[in-house]
PDB file of C-alpha atoms and ligand atoms in Angstrom:
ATOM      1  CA  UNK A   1     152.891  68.689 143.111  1.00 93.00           C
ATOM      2  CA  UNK A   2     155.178  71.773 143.814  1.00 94.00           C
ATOM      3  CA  UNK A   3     159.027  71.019 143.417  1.00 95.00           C
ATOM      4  CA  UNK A   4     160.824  72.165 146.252  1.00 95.00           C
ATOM      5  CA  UNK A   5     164.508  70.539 144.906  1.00 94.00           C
ATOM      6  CA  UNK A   6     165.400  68.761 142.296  1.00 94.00           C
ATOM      7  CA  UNK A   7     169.219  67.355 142.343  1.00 92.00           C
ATOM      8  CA  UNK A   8     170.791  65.227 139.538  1.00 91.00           C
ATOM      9  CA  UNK A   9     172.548  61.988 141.835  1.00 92.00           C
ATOM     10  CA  UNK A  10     173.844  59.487 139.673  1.00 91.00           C
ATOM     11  CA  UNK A  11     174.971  58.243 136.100  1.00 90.00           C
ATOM     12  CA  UNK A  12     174.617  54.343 135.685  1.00 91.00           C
ATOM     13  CA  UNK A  13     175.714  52.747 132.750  1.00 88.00           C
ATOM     14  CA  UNK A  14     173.758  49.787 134.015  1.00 92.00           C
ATOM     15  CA  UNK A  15     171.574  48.220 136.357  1.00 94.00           C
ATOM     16  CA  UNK A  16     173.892  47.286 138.792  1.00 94.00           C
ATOM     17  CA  UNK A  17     175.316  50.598 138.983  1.00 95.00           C
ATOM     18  CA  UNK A  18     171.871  52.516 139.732  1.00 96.00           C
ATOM     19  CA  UNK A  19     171.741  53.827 143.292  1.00 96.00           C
ATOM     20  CA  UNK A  20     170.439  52.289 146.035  1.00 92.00           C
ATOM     21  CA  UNK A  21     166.729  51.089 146.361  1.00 85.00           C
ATOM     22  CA  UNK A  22     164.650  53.518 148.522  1.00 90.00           C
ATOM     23  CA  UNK A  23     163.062  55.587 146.666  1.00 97.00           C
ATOM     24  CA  UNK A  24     160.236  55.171 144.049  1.00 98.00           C
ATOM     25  CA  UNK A  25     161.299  55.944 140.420  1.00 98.00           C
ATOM     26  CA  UNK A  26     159.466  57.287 137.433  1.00 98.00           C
ATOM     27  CA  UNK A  27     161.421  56.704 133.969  1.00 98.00           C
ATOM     28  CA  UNK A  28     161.327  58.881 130.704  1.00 98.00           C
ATOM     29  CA  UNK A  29     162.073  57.039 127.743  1.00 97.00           C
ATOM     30  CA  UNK A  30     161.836  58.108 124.012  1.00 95.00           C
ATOM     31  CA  UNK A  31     163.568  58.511 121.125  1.00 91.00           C
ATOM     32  CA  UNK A  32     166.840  60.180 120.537  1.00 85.00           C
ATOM     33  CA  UNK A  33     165.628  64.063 119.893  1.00 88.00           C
ATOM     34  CA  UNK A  34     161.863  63.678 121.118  1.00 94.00           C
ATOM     35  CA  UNK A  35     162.343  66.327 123.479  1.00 94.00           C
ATOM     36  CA  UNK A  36     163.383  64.606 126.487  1.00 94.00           C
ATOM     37  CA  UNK A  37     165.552  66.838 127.814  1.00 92.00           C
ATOM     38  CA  UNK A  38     163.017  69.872 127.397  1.00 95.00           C
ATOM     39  CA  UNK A  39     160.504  67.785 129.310  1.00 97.00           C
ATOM     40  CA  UNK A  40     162.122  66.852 132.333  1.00 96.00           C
ATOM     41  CA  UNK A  41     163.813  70.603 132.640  1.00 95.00           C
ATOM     42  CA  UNK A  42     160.347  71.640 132.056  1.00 96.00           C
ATOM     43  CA  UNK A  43     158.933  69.128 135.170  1.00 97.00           C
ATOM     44  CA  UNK A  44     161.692  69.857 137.225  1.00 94.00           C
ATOM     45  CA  UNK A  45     161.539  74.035 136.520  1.00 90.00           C
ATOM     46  CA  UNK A  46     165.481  73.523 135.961  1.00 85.00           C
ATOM     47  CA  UNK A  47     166.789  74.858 132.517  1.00 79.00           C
ATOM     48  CA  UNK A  48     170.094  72.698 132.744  1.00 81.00           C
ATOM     49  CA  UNK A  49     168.725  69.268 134.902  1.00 82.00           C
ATOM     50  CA  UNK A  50     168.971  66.926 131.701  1.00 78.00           C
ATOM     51  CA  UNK A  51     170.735  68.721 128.621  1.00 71.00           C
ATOM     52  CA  UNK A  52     169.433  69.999 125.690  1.00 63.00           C
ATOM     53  CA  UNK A  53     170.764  69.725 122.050  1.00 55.00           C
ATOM     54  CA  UNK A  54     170.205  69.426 118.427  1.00 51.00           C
ATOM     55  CA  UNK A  55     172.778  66.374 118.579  1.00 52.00           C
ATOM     56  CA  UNK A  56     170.726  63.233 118.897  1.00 51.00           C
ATOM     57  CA  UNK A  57     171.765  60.201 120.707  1.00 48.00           C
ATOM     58  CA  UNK A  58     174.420  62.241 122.955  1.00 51.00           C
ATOM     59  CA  UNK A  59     174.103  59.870 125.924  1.00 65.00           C
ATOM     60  CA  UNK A  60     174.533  55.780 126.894  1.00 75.00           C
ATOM     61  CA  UNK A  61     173.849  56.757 130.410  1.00 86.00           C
ATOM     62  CA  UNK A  62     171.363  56.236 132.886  1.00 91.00           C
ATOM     63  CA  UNK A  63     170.572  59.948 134.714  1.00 92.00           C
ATOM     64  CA  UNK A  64     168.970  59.521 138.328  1.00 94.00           C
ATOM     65  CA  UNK A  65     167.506  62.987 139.839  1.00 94.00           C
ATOM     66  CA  UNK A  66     166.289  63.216 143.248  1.00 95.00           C
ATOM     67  CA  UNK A  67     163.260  65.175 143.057  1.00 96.00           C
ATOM     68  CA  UNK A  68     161.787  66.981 146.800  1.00 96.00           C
ATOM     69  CA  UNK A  69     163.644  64.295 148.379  1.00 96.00           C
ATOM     70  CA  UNK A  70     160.896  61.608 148.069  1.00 96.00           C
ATOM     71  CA  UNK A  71     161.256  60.487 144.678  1.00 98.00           C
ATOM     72  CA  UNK A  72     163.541  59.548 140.963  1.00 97.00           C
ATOM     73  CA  UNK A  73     163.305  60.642 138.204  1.00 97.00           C
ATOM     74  CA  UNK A  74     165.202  58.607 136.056  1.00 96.00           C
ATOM     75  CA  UNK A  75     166.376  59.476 132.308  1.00 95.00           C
ATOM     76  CA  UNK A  76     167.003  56.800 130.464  1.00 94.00           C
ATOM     77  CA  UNK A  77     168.898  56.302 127.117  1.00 89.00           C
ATOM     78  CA  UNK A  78     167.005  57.324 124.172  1.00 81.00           C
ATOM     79  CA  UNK A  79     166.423  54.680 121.251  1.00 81.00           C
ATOM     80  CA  UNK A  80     166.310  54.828 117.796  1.00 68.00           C
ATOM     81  CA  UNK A  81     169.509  54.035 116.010  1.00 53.00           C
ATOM     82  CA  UNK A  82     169.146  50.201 116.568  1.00 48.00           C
ATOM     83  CA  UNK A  83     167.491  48.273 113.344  1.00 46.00           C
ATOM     84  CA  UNK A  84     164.028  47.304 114.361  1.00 44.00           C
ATOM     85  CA  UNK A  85     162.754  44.036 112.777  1.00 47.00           C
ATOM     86  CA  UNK A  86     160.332  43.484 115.578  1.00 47.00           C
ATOM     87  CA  UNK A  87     159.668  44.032 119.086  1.00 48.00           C
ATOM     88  CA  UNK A  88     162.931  42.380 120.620  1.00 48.00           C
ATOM     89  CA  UNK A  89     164.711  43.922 123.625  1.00 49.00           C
ATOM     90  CA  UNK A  90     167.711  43.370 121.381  1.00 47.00           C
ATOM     91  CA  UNK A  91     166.804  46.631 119.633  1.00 55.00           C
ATOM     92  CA  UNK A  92     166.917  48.683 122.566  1.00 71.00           C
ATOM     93  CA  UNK A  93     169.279  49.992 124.818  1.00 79.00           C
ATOM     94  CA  UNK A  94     170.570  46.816 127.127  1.00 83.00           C
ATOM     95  CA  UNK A  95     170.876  49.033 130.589  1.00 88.00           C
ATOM     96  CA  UNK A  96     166.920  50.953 129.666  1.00 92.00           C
ATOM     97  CA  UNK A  97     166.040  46.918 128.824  1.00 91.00           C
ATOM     98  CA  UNK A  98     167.487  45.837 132.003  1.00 92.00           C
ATOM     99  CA  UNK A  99     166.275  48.552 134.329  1.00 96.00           C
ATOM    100  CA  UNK A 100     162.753  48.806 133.036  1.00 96.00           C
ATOM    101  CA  UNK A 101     162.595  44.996 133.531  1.00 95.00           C
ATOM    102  CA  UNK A 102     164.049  44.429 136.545  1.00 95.00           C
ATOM    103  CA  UNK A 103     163.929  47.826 139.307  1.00 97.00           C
ATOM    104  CA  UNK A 104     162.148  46.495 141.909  1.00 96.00           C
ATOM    105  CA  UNK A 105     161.097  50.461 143.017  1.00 97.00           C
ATOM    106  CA  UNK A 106     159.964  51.653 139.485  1.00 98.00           C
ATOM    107  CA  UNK A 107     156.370  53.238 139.766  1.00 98.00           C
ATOM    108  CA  UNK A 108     155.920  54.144 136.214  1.00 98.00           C
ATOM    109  CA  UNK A 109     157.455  54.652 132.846  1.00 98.00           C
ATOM    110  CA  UNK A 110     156.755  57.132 130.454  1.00 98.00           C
ATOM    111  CA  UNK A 111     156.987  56.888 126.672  1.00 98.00           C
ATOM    112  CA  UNK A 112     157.632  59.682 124.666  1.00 98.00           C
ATOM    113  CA  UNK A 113     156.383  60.308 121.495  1.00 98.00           C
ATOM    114  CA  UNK A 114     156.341  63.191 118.777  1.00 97.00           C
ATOM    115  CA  UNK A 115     152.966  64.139 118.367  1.00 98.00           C
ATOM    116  CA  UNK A 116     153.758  65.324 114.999  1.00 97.00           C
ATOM    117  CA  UNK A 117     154.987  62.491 113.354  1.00 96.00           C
ATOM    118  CA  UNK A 118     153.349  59.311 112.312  1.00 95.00           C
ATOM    119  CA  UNK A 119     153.136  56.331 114.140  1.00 96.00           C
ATOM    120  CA  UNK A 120     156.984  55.164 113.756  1.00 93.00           C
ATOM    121  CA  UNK A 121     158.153  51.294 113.796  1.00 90.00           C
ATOM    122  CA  UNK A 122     160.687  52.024 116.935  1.00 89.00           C
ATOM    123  CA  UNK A 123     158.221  53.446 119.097  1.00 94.00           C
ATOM    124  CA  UNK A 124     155.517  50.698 118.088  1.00 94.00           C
ATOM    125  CA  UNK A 125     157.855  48.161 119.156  1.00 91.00           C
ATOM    126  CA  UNK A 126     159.267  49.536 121.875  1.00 93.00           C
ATOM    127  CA  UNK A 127     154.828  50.250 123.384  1.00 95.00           C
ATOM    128  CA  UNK A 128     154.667  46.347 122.364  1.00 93.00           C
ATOM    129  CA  UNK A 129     157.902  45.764 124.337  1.00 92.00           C
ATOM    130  CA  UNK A 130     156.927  47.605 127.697  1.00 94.00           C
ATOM    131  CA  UNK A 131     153.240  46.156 127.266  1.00 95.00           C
ATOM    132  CA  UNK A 132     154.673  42.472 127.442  1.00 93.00           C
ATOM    133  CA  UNK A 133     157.373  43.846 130.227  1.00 94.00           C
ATOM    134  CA  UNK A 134     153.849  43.911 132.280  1.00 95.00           C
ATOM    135  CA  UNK A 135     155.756  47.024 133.563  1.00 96.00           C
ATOM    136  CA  UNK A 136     152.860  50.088 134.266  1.00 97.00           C
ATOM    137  CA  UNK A 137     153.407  53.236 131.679  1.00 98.00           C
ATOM    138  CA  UNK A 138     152.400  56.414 130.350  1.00 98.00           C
ATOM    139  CA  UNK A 139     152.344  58.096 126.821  1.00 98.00           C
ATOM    140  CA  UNK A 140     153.474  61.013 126.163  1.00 98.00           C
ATOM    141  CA  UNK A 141     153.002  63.258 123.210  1.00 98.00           C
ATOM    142  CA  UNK A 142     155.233  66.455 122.893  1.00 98.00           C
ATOM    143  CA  UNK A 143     156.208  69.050 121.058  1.00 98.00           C
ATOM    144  CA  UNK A 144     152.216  69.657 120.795  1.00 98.00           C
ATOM    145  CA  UNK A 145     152.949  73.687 120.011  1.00 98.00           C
ATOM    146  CA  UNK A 146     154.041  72.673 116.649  1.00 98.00           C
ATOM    147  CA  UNK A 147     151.231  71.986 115.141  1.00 97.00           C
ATOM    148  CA  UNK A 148     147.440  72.739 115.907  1.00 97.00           C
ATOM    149  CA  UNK A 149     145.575  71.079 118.501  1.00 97.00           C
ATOM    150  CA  UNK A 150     143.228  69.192 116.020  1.00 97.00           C
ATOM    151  CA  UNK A 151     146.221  68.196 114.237  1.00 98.00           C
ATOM    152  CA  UNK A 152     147.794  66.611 117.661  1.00 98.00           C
ATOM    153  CA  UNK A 153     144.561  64.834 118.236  1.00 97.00           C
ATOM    154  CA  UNK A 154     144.773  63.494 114.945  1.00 98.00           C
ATOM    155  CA  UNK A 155     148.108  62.219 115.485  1.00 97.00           C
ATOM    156  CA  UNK A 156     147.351  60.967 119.026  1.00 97.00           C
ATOM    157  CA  UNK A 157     144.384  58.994 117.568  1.00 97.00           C
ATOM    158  CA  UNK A 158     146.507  57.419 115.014  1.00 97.00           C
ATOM    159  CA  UNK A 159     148.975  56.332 117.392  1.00 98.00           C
ATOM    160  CA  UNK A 160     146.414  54.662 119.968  1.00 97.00           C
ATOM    161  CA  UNK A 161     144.335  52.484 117.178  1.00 97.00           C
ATOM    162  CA  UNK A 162     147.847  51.231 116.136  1.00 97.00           C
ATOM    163  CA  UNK A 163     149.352  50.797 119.319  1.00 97.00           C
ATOM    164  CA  UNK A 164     147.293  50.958 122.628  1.00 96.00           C
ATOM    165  CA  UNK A 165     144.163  49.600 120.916  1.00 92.00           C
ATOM    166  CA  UNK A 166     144.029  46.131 122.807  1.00 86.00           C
ATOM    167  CA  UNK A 167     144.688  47.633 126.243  1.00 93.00           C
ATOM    168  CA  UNK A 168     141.896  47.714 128.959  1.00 91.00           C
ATOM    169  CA  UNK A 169     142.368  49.983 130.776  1.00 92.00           C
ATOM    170  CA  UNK A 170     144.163  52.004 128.414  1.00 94.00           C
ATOM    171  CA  UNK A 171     147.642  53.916 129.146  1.00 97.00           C
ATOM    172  CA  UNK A 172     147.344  57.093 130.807  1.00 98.00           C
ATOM    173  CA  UNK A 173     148.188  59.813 127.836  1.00 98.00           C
ATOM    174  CA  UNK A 174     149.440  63.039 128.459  1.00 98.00           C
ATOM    175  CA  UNK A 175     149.682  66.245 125.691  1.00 98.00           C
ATOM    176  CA  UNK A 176     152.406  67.971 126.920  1.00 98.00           C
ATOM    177  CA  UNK A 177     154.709  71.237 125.115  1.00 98.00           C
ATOM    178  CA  UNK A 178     157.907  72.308 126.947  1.00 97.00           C
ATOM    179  CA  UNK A 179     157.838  75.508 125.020  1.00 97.00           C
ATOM    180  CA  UNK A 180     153.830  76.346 126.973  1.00 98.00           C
ATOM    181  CA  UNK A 181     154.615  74.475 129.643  1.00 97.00           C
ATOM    182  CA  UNK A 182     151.430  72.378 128.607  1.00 98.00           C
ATOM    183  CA  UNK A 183     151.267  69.081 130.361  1.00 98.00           C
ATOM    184  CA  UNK A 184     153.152  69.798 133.229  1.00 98.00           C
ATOM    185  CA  UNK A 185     150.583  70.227 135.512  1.00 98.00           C
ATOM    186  CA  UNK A 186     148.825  66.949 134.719  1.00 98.00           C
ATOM    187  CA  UNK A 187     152.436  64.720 134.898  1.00 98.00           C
ATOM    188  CA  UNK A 188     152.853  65.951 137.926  1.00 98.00           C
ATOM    189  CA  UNK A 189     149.878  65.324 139.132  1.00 98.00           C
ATOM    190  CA  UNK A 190     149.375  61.942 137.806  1.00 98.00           C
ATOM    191  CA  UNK A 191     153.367  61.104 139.834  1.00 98.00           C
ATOM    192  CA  UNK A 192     151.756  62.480 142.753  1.00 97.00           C
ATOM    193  CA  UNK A 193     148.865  60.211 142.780  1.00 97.00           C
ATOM    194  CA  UNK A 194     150.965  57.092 142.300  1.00 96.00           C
ATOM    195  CA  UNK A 195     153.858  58.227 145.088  1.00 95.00           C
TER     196      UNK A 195
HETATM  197  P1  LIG B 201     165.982  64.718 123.544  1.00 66.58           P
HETATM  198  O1  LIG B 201     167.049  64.312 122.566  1.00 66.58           O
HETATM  199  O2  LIG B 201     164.819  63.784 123.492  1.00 66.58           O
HETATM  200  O3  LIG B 201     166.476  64.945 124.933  1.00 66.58           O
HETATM  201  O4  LIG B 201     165.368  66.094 122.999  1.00 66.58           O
HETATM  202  P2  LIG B 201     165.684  67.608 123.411  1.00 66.58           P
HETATM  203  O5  LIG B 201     164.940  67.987 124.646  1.00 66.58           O
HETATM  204  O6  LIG B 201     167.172  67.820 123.401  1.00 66.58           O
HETATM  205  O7  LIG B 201     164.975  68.387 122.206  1.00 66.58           O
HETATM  206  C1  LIG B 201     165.321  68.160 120.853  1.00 66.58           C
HETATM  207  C2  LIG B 201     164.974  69.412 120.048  1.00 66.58           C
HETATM  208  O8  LIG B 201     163.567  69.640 120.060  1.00 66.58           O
HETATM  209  C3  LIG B 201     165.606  70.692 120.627  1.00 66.58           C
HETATM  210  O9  LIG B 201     165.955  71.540 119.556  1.00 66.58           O
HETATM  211  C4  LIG B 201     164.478  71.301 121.456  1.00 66.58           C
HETATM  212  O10 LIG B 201     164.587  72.702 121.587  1.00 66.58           O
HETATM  213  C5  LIG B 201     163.257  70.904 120.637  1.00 66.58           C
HETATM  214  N1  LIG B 201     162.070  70.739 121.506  1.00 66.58           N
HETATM  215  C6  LIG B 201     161.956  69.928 122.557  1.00 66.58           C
HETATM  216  N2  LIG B 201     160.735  69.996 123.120  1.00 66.58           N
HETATM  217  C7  LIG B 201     160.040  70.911 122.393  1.00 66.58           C
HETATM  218  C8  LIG B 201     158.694  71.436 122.480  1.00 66.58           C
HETATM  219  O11 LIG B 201     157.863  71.076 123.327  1.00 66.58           O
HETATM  220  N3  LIG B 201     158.345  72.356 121.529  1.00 66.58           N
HETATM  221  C9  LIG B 201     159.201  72.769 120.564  1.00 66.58           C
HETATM  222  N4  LIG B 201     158.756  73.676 119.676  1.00 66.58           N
HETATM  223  N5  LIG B 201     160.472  72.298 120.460  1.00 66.58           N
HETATM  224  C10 LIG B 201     160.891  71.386 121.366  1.00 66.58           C
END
């Protein structure tokens, strides 16, 4: 998929303030400081569509982007500060909770996580969350340039026998880098497909 615009629309501190139905919506998700922001300047080929910091858990909000004016991308509030006993929506953001659950016009969501890092109890519980949610998603490892690409399989092996290992079919998982661009390609592509 080429994209011919890409324009920021709304902020929605909830549900009831996201805009109208219409189009179908992808979701990014993730911990605060995953690379988020990176990512979906990186998809979008904008350096300043979502912002990017060192300062984790800078926004509440909701972020709608209208993306070649036949489809959202939606940025949703990382997670990550919360205390995580186990996987209760309580211990995520109430609007992400809310939306993911109930937007009638969400095609996909798709879970970030840092391919360098172990398996982490948030993210666990937040896969376990969005499996029960019945809701379809994506994984999605970044930051892959950090580390070697045995290393990242490693990591993304790890992660699936812990958390995707029941699921037939399994989650689509992409290996993505906004610093090669790595990924991007295959995102797209995969958005395209289910548009
Ligand atoms: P967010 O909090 O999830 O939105 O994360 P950001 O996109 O703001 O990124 C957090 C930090 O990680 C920033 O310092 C980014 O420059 C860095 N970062 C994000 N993505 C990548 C990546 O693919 N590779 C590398 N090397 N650094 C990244």
């Amino acid at each position: 998929m080429k994209i011919k615009s890409a324009e920021f629309e709304t902020s929605a501190p909830t549900l009831a303030g996201a805009p109208r139905l219409a189009l179908p919506e992808f979701a990014f998700i993730g911990r605060s400081n995953v690379g988020k922001s990176s990512l979906l300047n990186l998809l979008a080929e904008k350096r300043d569509l979502a912002r990017v910091s060192d300062l984790p858990g800078k926004t509440r909000l909701m972020n709608f982007y209208c993306i070649n004016k036949n489809w959202r991308l939606v940025d949703l509030p990382g997670y990550g500060y919360a205390h995580v006993s186990k996987a209760d929506r309580a211990d995520f953001n109430e609007a992400a909770a809310d939306y993911i659950e109930g937007r009638e016009n969400l095609r996909g969501v798709f879970v970030l996580i840092d391919s360098r890092l172990e398996p982490q109890p948030i993210d666990l519980a937040f896969v376990e969350w969005i499996i029960e949610s019945g809701v379809p998603f994506a994984v999605v490892f970044t930051k892959t340039d950090k580390q070697s690409a045995s290393q990242t399989q490693a990591s993304v092996a790890r992660f699936k026998a812990v958390a995707l290992d029941d699921l037939d079919p399994p989650p689509p998982v992409f290996l993505t880098s906004s610093k090669t661009k790595a990924g991007r390609t295959e995102l797209l592509r995969h958005i395209d497909a289910l548009l």
